[in-house]
Short mmCIF file of C-alpha atoms in Angstrom, two decimals:
data_model
loop_
_atom_site.label_atom_id
_atom_site.label_comp_id
_atom_site.label_asym_id
_atom_site.label_seq_id
_atom_site.Cartn_x
_atom_site.Cartn_y
_atom_site.Cartn_z
CA MET A 1 42.81 119.33 -68.66
CA VAL A 2 44.60 116.22 -67.46
CA SER A 3 48.35 116.48 -67.07
CA PHE A 4 50.43 113.42 -67.81
CA GLU A 5 53.66 115.04 -66.63
CA LEU A 6 55.55 113.15 -63.89
CA ALA A 7 56.60 114.87 -60.71
CA PRO A 8 60.38 115.36 -60.44
CA GLU A 9 60.79 112.52 -57.95
CA GLN A 10 58.73 110.22 -60.15
CA GLN A 11 60.86 111.06 -63.21
CA ASP A 12 64.00 110.48 -61.18
CA LEU A 13 62.72 107.02 -60.22
CA ARG A 14 61.85 106.20 -63.80
CA ASP A 15 65.21 107.34 -65.06
CA SER A 16 67.12 105.39 -62.44
CA VAL A 17 65.25 102.16 -63.09
CA ALA A 18 65.58 102.65 -66.89
CA GLN A 19 69.30 103.05 -66.49
CA PHE A 20 69.51 99.98 -64.22
CA ALA A 21 67.55 97.93 -66.76
CA ARG A 22 69.66 99.15 -69.66
CA ASP A 23 73.13 99.00 -68.06
CA VAL A 24 72.80 96.13 -65.57
CA VAL A 25 69.99 93.81 -66.70
CA ALA A 26 70.28 93.93 -70.49
CA PRO A 27 73.93 92.83 -70.83
CA VAL A 28 73.54 89.65 -68.70
CA ILE A 29 69.90 88.50 -68.78
CA GLY A 30 70.34 86.43 -71.92
CA GLY A 31 72.85 84.24 -70.11
CA TYR A 32 70.34 83.48 -67.37
CA TYR A 33 67.80 82.40 -70.01
CA GLU A 34 70.35 80.12 -71.66
CA ARG A 35 71.41 78.56 -68.37
CA GLY A 36 67.92 78.44 -66.91
CA GLU A 37 69.11 80.21 -63.75
CA PHE A 38 67.34 82.58 -61.39
CA PRO A 39 69.05 86.00 -61.35
CA TYR A 40 69.86 86.26 -57.66
CA ASP A 41 72.42 89.03 -58.13
CA LEU A 42 69.99 91.18 -60.11
CA VAL A 43 67.30 90.70 -57.50
CA ALA A 44 69.83 91.72 -54.79
CA ARG A 45 70.70 94.88 -56.69
CA MET A 46 67.00 95.64 -57.19
CA GLY A 47 66.61 95.31 -53.46
CA LYS A 48 69.42 97.75 -52.83
CA LEU A 49 67.68 100.23 -55.12
CA GLY A 50 64.65 99.97 -52.90
CA LEU A 51 62.37 98.59 -55.59
CA PHE A 52 60.83 95.82 -53.44
CA GLY A 53 59.91 98.39 -50.78
CA LEU A 54 58.41 101.03 -53.07
CA PRO A 55 54.79 101.03 -51.92
CA PHE A 56 55.36 100.22 -48.26
CA PRO A 57 55.79 102.55 -45.23
CA GLU A 58 59.29 103.23 -43.95
CA GLU A 59 58.42 101.70 -40.57
CA TYR A 60 58.54 98.27 -42.27
CA GLY A 61 61.65 99.00 -44.27
CA GLY A 62 59.79 100.37 -47.29
CA MET A 63 60.37 103.52 -49.34
CA GLY A 64 57.14 105.24 -48.41
CA GLY A 65 55.99 105.44 -52.01
CA ASP A 66 52.79 104.23 -53.72
CA TYR A 67 51.51 101.81 -56.35
CA PHE A 68 52.17 104.32 -59.14
CA ALA A 69 55.87 104.32 -58.27
CA LEU A 70 55.82 100.53 -58.49
CA GLY A 71 54.15 100.77 -61.88
CA LEU A 72 56.84 103.07 -63.17
CA ALA A 73 59.55 100.64 -62.06
CA LEU A 74 57.79 97.63 -63.61
CA GLU A 75 57.27 99.39 -66.91
CA GLU A 76 60.97 100.28 -67.24
CA LEU A 77 62.19 96.85 -66.20
CA ALA A 78 59.82 95.08 -68.59
CA ARG A 79 61.06 97.18 -71.52
CA VAL A 80 64.28 95.18 -71.16
CA ASP A 81 63.19 91.89 -69.58
CA SER A 82 59.94 90.49 -68.17
CA SER A 83 61.57 87.91 -65.89
CA VAL A 84 63.02 90.46 -63.50
CA ALA A 85 59.84 92.55 -63.82
CA ILE A 86 57.52 89.69 -62.86
CA THR A 87 59.84 88.75 -60.00
CA LEU A 88 59.42 92.28 -58.62
CA GLU A 89 55.69 92.41 -59.37
CA ALA A 90 54.91 89.05 -57.72
CA GLY A 91 57.25 89.72 -54.82
CA VAL A 92 55.50 93.02 -54.02
CA SER A 93 51.87 92.74 -55.24
CA LEU A 94 51.31 89.06 -54.45
CA GLY A 95 53.94 88.26 -51.86
CA ALA A 96 54.34 91.16 -49.44
CA MET A 97 51.18 93.15 -50.06
CA PRO A 98 48.74 90.58 -48.49
CA ILE A 99 50.82 90.58 -45.31
CA TYR A 100 50.87 94.41 -45.24
CA ARG A 101 47.17 94.80 -45.99
CA PHE A 102 45.68 92.01 -43.87
CA GLY A 103 48.38 90.90 -41.46
CA SER A 104 48.67 91.61 -37.79
CA GLU A 105 51.32 93.99 -36.57
CA GLU A 106 53.36 91.01 -35.38
CA GLN A 107 53.14 89.40 -38.84
CA ARG A 108 54.13 92.67 -40.53
CA GLN A 109 57.15 93.14 -38.26
CA ARG A 110 58.24 89.53 -38.75
CA TRP A 111 58.05 89.30 -42.52
CA LEU A 112 57.98 92.71 -44.20
CA PRO A 113 61.45 94.17 -43.45
CA GLU A 114 63.32 91.38 -45.32
CA LEU A 115 60.72 91.41 -48.11
CA CYS A 116 60.96 95.20 -48.56
CA ALA A 117 64.77 94.91 -48.68
CA GLY A 118 64.63 92.27 -51.43
CA GLU A 119 66.64 89.97 -49.22
CA ARG A 120 63.77 87.47 -49.22
CA LEU A 121 60.85 86.77 -51.58
CA ALA A 122 57.23 85.88 -50.81
CA ALA A 123 54.59 84.15 -52.91
CA PHE A 124 50.79 83.95 -53.18
CA GLY A 125 49.30 80.44 -53.49
CA LEU A 126 45.99 80.77 -55.37
CA THR A 127 45.94 78.84 -58.63
CA GLU A 128 45.55 75.03 -58.47
CA PRO A 129 46.18 72.32 -61.08
CA GLY A 130 42.41 71.97 -61.67
CA GLY A 131 41.37 75.58 -61.28
CA GLY A 132 42.57 79.13 -61.62
CA SER A 133 40.76 82.28 -60.61
CA ASP A 134 37.41 80.45 -60.36
CA ILE A 135 37.44 80.71 -56.58
CA PRO A 136 35.82 79.16 -54.62
CA GLY A 137 34.45 76.68 -57.22
CA GLY A 138 37.77 75.21 -58.33
CA MET A 139 39.55 75.15 -54.98
CA ARG A 140 40.54 71.80 -53.45
CA THR A 141 43.25 72.72 -50.92
CA THR A 142 42.06 72.41 -47.33
CA ALA A 143 43.23 73.64 -43.95
CA LYS A 144 41.83 72.08 -40.78
CA LEU A 145 42.37 73.50 -37.29
CA GLN A 146 43.66 70.74 -34.98
CA ASP A 147 45.39 71.19 -31.63
CA ASN A 148 45.89 74.92 -32.30
CA GLN A 149 47.53 74.21 -35.65
CA TRP A 150 46.39 74.55 -39.27
CA VAL A 151 46.85 71.24 -41.10
CA VAL A 152 47.08 72.04 -44.80
CA ASP A 153 46.65 69.49 -47.58
CA GLY A 154 46.48 70.15 -51.30
CA SER A 155 48.46 71.66 -54.16
CA LYS A 156 48.98 74.91 -56.02
CA ALA A 157 50.20 75.50 -59.60
CA PHE A 158 52.01 78.25 -61.53
CA ILE A 159 53.21 79.96 -58.36
CA THR A 160 55.88 82.65 -58.71
CA ASN A 161 58.82 83.16 -56.29
CA ALA A 162 57.98 80.20 -54.02
CA GLY A 163 60.93 77.94 -54.75
CA THR A 164 64.06 80.07 -54.74
CA SER A 165 66.78 79.86 -52.10
CA ILE A 166 65.64 83.26 -50.77
CA SER A 167 61.91 82.46 -50.75
CA SER A 168 60.65 82.91 -47.19
CA VAL A 169 56.89 82.48 -47.15
CA VAL A 170 53.83 81.69 -49.25
CA THR A 171 50.29 82.87 -48.43
CA VAL A 172 48.00 79.93 -49.27
CA LEU A 173 44.25 80.13 -49.86
CA ALA A 174 42.49 77.07 -48.49
CA ILE A 175 39.08 75.77 -47.56
CA THR A 176 38.79 76.05 -43.80
CA GLY A 177 35.16 74.96 -43.43
CA ARG A 178 31.64 75.30 -44.84
CA ASP A 179 28.68 77.44 -43.86
CA THR A 180 25.17 76.13 -43.07
CA ASP A 181 24.33 76.19 -46.83
CA GLY A 182 27.38 74.08 -47.65
CA ARG A 183 29.30 76.97 -49.25
CA LYS A 184 33.08 76.88 -48.86
CA GLU A 185 34.75 79.05 -46.26
CA ILE A 186 38.02 80.35 -47.74
CA SER A 187 40.83 81.58 -45.51
CA SER A 188 44.44 82.69 -46.03
CA ILE A 189 47.25 80.81 -44.22
CA ILE A 190 50.90 81.95 -44.04
CA ILE A 191 53.21 79.00 -44.61
CA PRO A 192 57.00 79.57 -44.24
CA ASN A 193 59.35 77.85 -46.62
CA GLY A 194 60.98 74.87 -44.97
CA THR A 195 57.84 73.84 -43.10
CA ALA A 196 57.48 70.06 -42.97
CA GLY A 197 54.93 68.85 -45.51
CA PHE A 198 55.44 71.89 -47.81
CA VAL A 199 57.34 70.81 -50.93
CA PRO A 200 57.99 73.12 -53.91
CA GLY A 201 58.03 71.11 -57.11
CA GLN A 202 60.40 71.31 -60.04
CA GLU A 203 60.52 74.60 -61.91
CA TYR A 204 58.40 74.65 -65.01
CA SER A 205 59.99 74.65 -68.43
CA LYS A 206 58.48 77.83 -69.90
CA VAL A 207 58.37 79.44 -73.33
CA GLY A 208 59.10 82.90 -71.86
CA TRP A 209 60.05 84.50 -68.55
CA CYS A 210 62.70 81.84 -68.29
CA ALA A 211 64.67 83.61 -65.61
CA SER A 212 61.74 83.80 -63.19
CA ASP A 213 60.77 81.13 -60.65
CA THR A 214 57.48 79.39 -61.42
CA ARG A 215 56.49 76.00 -60.06
CA GLU A 216 53.85 73.75 -58.45
CA LEU A 217 53.57 73.48 -54.64
CA SER A 218 52.33 70.50 -52.68
CA PHE A 219 51.10 70.35 -49.07
CA SER A 220 50.73 67.11 -47.20
CA ASP A 221 49.91 67.18 -43.47
CA CYS A 222 51.64 70.57 -43.43
CA ARG A 223 51.23 72.11 -40.00
CA VAL A 224 51.60 75.75 -39.00
CA PRO A 225 50.50 77.57 -35.83
CA ALA A 226 46.95 78.87 -35.59
CA GLU A 227 48.30 82.43 -35.48
CA ASN A 228 49.53 82.01 -39.06
CA LEU A 229 45.97 82.83 -40.21
CA LEU A 230 46.16 85.99 -42.26
CA GLY A 231 43.42 88.41 -41.25
CA GLU A 232 39.97 87.05 -40.33
CA ARG A 233 38.97 83.46 -40.88
CA GLY A 234 36.67 83.12 -43.87
CA ARG A 235 37.89 86.38 -45.48
CA GLY A 236 40.31 84.78 -47.91
CA TYR A 237 38.04 85.21 -50.89
CA ALA A 238 37.61 88.94 -50.27
CA GLN A 239 41.34 89.30 -49.66
CA PHE A 240 42.11 87.54 -52.91
CA LEU A 241 39.85 89.89 -54.88
CA GLN A 242 41.55 92.97 -53.47
CA ILE A 243 45.01 91.64 -54.04
CA LEU A 244 44.32 90.63 -57.63
CA ASP A 245 42.61 93.94 -58.44
CA ALA A 246 45.76 95.85 -57.50
CA GLY A 247 48.00 93.15 -58.96
CA ARG A 248 46.33 93.50 -62.37
CA VAL A 249 47.20 97.20 -62.42
CA ALA A 250 50.84 96.26 -61.79
CA ILE A 251 50.70 93.62 -64.55
CA ALA A 252 49.23 96.24 -66.93
CA ALA A 253 52.24 98.46 -66.25
CA LEU A 254 54.54 95.50 -66.93
CA ALA A 255 52.68 94.69 -70.15
CA THR A 256 52.94 98.29 -71.27
CA GLY A 257 56.69 98.23 -70.78
CA LEU A 258 56.99 94.90 -72.64
CA ALA A 259 54.99 96.25 -75.60
CA GLN A 260 57.10 99.39 -75.71
CA GLY A 261 60.27 97.33 -75.59
CA CYS A 262 59.00 95.31 -78.60
CA VAL A 263 58.28 98.53 -80.51
CA ASP A 264 61.69 99.91 -79.65
CA GLU A 265 63.39 96.74 -80.87
CA CYS A 266 61.36 96.69 -84.10
CA VAL A 267 62.20 100.31 -84.85
CA ARG A 268 65.90 99.64 -84.17
CA TYR A 269 65.88 96.66 -86.47
CA ALA A 270 63.98 98.47 -89.22
CA ARG A 271 66.58 101.25 -89.18
CA GLN A 272 69.49 98.80 -89.52
CA ARG A 273 68.25 95.97 -91.76
CA GLU A 274 68.56 96.49 -95.50
CA ALA A 275 66.50 94.72 -98.20
CA PHE A 276 66.09 95.49 -101.93
CA GLY A 277 68.64 98.24 -101.75
CA ARG A 278 67.21 100.28 -98.87
CA ARG A 279 66.60 100.15 -95.12
CA LEU A 280 63.37 98.57 -94.01
CA ASP A 281 62.10 101.82 -92.53
CA GLN A 282 62.27 103.32 -96.04
CA HIS A 283 59.86 100.76 -97.56
CA GLN A 284 56.29 101.87 -98.13
CA ALA A 285 54.63 99.36 -95.80
CA ILE A 286 56.87 100.33 -92.88
CA LEU A 287 56.31 104.05 -93.62
CA HIS A 288 52.55 103.47 -93.49
CA LEU A 289 52.91 101.75 -90.14
CA ASN A 290 55.08 104.56 -88.79
CA ASN A 291 52.48 107.11 -89.91
CA LEU A 292 49.76 105.16 -88.18
CA ILE A 293 51.70 105.09 -84.94
CA LEU A 294 52.53 108.76 -85.21
CA GLY A 295 48.90 109.65 -85.94
CA ARG A 296 47.75 107.66 -82.93
CA ARG A 297 50.14 109.50 -80.71
CA LEU A 298 48.89 112.83 -81.99
CA MET A 299 45.29 111.85 -81.30
CA ILE A 300 46.18 110.98 -77.69
CA LEU A 301 47.79 114.38 -77.25
CA VAL A 302 44.62 116.19 -78.27
CA ASP A 303 42.40 117.06 -75.31
CA VAL A 304 38.73 116.90 -76.21
CA GLY A 305 36.49 119.38 -74.39
CA PRO A 306 33.06 118.73 -72.82
CA GLY A 307 31.30 119.77 -76.04
CA GLY A 308 33.41 117.48 -78.19
CA GLU A 309 35.55 120.27 -79.68
CA ASP A 310 39.31 119.89 -79.94
CA GLN A 311 41.35 121.88 -77.47
CA ARG A 312 44.69 122.46 -79.16
#
C-alpha cells in the first residue's frame, strides 16, 4: 500500500508556505498586477523563508532539502498566485539548478549562495523567437571562441527572471560548432547581467502571470571568458534535457496548485452567490458536479490490489 502522508517536516513546510501565500501574498498581489510591477519585496521574503535554497546543499547556502520540498512550496504558492510561483520555479529549476548540476566548484561558489538566498535571480536562455524546444533544429544563437573568450550573438524569447534589478546571470544555449556530419554542437554559456552586448528587452505584456518577469534577450558581440562554459563543450543539449525533465515536474506541482486554487475559489463563490432564491451550491447542476468531484476523490482513496480487488 502506498502512503500519501507527508512526513512532519514536509507538512510543516507546506503549512508555513500556505500561511505565507495566504497572509502575505494574497492581500497585495492584485496591486502588482494592476501596476505591472515585479514583487521584489515578496521575493525577498521568500528568500528569507529559504524557498530559493530548498533543493540545494547547505554548503552553497541551501536548505539541504529535495525537489519534493520545492514541489510542495510551488503548489501552495500557486494556489494563491502563479506569478510568485513561477518566479520561484524558474529561479530554482532553470536558473540555479544548471549551475549546481553542471558547474565547476568555482562557478557554484561564485553564483549559488546569492541565488539560494533569493538575493539574486538567475535565468535559463533556451527558447528563441523562431523556435522553442525543438533543439537543435530551431537554434540560431551562436558562440565562437576567440582570444580565450566566447563571443555570443543571437536572441532568446520568453525568458523568465532575466531582466529584473536583482537578476545576476543567464545560462545561454548556443551553437559552438559543428561535427564532421554538419550537426550542430550545442553548449551552455554563463553570461552575467551587465555584460556588454547583452541587452534584456522590454517586458512582455501578458494575459496572465503579470507580476513575473518575462522578456526577450539579445546578444550582439557579447564576450565572456572561456571559463564561463558550463560543463563540457558540446553537452548543452543533454544538459537542457535533464533540466527540463526536472523543471516539468516542478511546473506540474505549480499547475496542481493553480487548479486547486481555482476549485477553492469556485466553491467559495458557489456558497456565497444566490440566484433564483437559493445559493448556487444548492442548485441541481452544481450538486451533480460536487458529487462527481467527491466520487473521484473516493476512487483515488481506494487501493486496488494485485488481483484487481478493492482493498478497503
